[in-house]
Coordinates of C-alpha atoms in Angstrom, one line a residue:
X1 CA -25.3 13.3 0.2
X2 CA -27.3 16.0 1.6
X3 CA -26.2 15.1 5.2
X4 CA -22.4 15.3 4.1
X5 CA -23.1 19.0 2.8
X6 CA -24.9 19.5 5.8
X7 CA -22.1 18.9 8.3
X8 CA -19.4 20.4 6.1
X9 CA -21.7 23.5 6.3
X10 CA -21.7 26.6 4.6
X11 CA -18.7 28.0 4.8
X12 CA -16.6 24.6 4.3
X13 CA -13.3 24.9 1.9
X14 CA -13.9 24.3 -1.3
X15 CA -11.5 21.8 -1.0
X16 CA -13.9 20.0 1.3
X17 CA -16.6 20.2 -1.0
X18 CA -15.0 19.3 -3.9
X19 CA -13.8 15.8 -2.0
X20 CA -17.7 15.3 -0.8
X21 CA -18.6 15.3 -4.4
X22 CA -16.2 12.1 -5.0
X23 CA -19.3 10.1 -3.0
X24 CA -22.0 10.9 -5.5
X25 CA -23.0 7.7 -7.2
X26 CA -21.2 6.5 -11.0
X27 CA -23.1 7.4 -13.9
X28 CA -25.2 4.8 -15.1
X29 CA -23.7 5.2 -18.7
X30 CA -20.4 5.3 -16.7
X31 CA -17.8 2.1 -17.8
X32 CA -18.4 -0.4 -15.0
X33 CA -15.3 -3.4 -13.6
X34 CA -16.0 -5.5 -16.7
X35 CA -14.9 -2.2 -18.6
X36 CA -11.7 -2.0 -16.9
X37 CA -8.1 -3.2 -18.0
X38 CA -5.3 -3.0 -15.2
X39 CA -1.3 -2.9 -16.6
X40 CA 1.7 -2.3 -15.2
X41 CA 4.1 0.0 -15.5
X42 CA 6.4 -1.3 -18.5
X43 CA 4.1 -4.1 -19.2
X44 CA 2.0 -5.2 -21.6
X45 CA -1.4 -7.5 -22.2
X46 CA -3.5 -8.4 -24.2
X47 CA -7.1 -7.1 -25.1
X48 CA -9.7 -8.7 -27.0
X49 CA -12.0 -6.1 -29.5
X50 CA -14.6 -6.2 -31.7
X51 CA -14.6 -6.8 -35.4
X52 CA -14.7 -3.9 -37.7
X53 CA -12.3 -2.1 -35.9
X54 CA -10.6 1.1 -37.3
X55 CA -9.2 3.1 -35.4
X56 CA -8.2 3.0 -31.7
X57 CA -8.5 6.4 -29.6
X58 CA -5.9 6.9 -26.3
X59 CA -7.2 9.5 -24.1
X60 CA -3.7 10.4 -22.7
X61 CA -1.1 9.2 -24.7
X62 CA 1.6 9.1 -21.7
X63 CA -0.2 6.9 -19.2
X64 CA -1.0 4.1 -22.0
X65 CA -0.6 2.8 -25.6
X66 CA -2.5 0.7 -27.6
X67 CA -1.5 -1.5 -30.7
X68 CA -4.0 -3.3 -32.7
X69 CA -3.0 -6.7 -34.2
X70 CA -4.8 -9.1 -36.7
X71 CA -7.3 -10.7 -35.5
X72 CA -9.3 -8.7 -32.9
X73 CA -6.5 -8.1 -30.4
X74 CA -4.9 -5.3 -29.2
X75 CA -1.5 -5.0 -27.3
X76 CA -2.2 -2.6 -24.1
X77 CA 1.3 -1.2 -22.9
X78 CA 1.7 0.9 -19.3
X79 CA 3.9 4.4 -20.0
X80 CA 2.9 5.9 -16.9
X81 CA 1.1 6.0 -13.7
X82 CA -3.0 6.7 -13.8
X83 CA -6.2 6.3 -15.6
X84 CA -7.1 6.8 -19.0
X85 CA -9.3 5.5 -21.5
X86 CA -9.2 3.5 -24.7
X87 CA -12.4 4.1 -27.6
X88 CA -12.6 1.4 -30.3
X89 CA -14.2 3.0 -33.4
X90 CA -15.4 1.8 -36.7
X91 CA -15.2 3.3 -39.9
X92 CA -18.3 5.7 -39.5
X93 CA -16.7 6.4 -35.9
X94 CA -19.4 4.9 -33.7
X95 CA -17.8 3.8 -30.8
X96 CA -18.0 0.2 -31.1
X97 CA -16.4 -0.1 -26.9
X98 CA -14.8 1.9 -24.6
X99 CA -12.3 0.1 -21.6
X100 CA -10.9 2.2 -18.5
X101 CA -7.3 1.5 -18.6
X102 CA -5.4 1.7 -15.0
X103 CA -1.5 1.8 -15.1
X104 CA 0.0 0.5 -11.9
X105 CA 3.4 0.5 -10.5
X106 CA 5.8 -2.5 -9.8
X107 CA 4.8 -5.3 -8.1
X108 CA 7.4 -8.5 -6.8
X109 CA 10.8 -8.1 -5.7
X110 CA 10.9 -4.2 -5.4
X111 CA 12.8 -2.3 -3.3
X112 CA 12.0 1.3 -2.6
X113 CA 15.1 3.4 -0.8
X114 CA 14.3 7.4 0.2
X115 CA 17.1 9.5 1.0
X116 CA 15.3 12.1 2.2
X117 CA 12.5 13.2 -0.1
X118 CA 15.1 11.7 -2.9
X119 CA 13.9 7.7 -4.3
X120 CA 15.3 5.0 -5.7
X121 CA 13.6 1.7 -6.5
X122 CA 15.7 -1.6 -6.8
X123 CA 14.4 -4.7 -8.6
X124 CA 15.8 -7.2 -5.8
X125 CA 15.6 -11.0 -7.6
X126 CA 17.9 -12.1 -6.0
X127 CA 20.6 -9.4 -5.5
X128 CA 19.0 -5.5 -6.0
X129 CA 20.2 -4.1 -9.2
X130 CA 19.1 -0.8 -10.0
X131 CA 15.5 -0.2 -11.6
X132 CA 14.5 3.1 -13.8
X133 CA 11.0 3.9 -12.3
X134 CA 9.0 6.8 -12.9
X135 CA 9.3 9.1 -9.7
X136 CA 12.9 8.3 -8.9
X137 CA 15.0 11.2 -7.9
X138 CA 16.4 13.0 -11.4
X139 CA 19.7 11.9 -10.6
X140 CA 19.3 8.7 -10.0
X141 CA 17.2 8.3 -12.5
X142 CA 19.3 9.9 -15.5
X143 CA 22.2 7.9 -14.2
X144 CA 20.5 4.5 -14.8
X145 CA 19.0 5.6 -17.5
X146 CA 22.5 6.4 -19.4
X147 CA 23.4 2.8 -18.6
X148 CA 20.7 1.4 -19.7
X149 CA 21.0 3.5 -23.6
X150 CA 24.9 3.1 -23.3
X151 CA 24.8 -0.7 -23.1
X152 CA 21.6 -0.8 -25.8
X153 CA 24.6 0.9 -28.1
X154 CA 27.2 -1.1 -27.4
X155 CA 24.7 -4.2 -28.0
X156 CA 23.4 -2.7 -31.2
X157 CA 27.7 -2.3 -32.1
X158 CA 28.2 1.1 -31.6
X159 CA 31.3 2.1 -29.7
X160 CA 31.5 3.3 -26.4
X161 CA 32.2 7.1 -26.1
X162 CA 35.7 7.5 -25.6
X163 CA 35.5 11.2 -23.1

């Protein structure tokens, strides 16, 4: 480490140092690969918890959400892109585990099209139909989305909007 503060020297952007700090080694109280859950986007899995369990803490809400379920399981769903964390507490609130939860995108038969800076992603299995995906340009994405909560209505027997 000292030879990468060395080279960037003293009058490196803090920018620079800032990214040099990212080699430092992991805490050694720091949640390893066994302490890691991977989702994607949309999806859900399962996850296996202690007994006692009471209550379930989300460090950020909009990247993942957690469900607990009888016996010892909880349902992990992806809302958005990133890293967050999951504690599992017990009645006194010790922390009886703590799991890194990583939220990645689509994986198969997707198709991402730019138009420009502007994106639209396609699930293509076999012909490409349209795919909401966060990230997608506003438009695009507002338009599929009023497809997808106008046919939910008409499926749940409401009737379509007559404008």
């Amino acid at each position: 480490m000292i030879g990468v503060l060395t080279r960037l020297g003293a009058a490196a952007p803090a920018a620079a140092i800032c990214a040099a700090l990212f080699l430092l080694p992991a805490k050694a109280d720091a949640p390893g690969d066994e302490d890691r859950v991977t989702v994607q986007l949309d999806q859900a899995t399962i996850m296996k918890v202690p007994d006692r369990v009471a209550t379930l803490v989300v460090g950020n809400p909009l990247i993942a959400d957690v469900t607990l379920q009888p016996g010892n399981i909880a349902v992990l769903t992806g809302k958005g892109y990133g890293i967050t964390n999951v504690m599992v507490l017990d009645r006194s609130g010790a922390v009886l585990t703590e799991k890194i939860i990583q939220v990645k995108g689509p994986v198969g038969n997707v198709v991402t099209v730019y138009r420009g800076v502007a994106r639209e992603t396609y699930n293509c299995a076999p012909k490409c139909e349209p795919r909401n995906t966060l990230g997608d340009a506003q438009p695009y994405f507002d338009g599929t989305l009023g497809q997808i909560a106008t046919r939910s209505g008409l499926a749940q027997g409401a009737s379509p909007d007559s404008k």
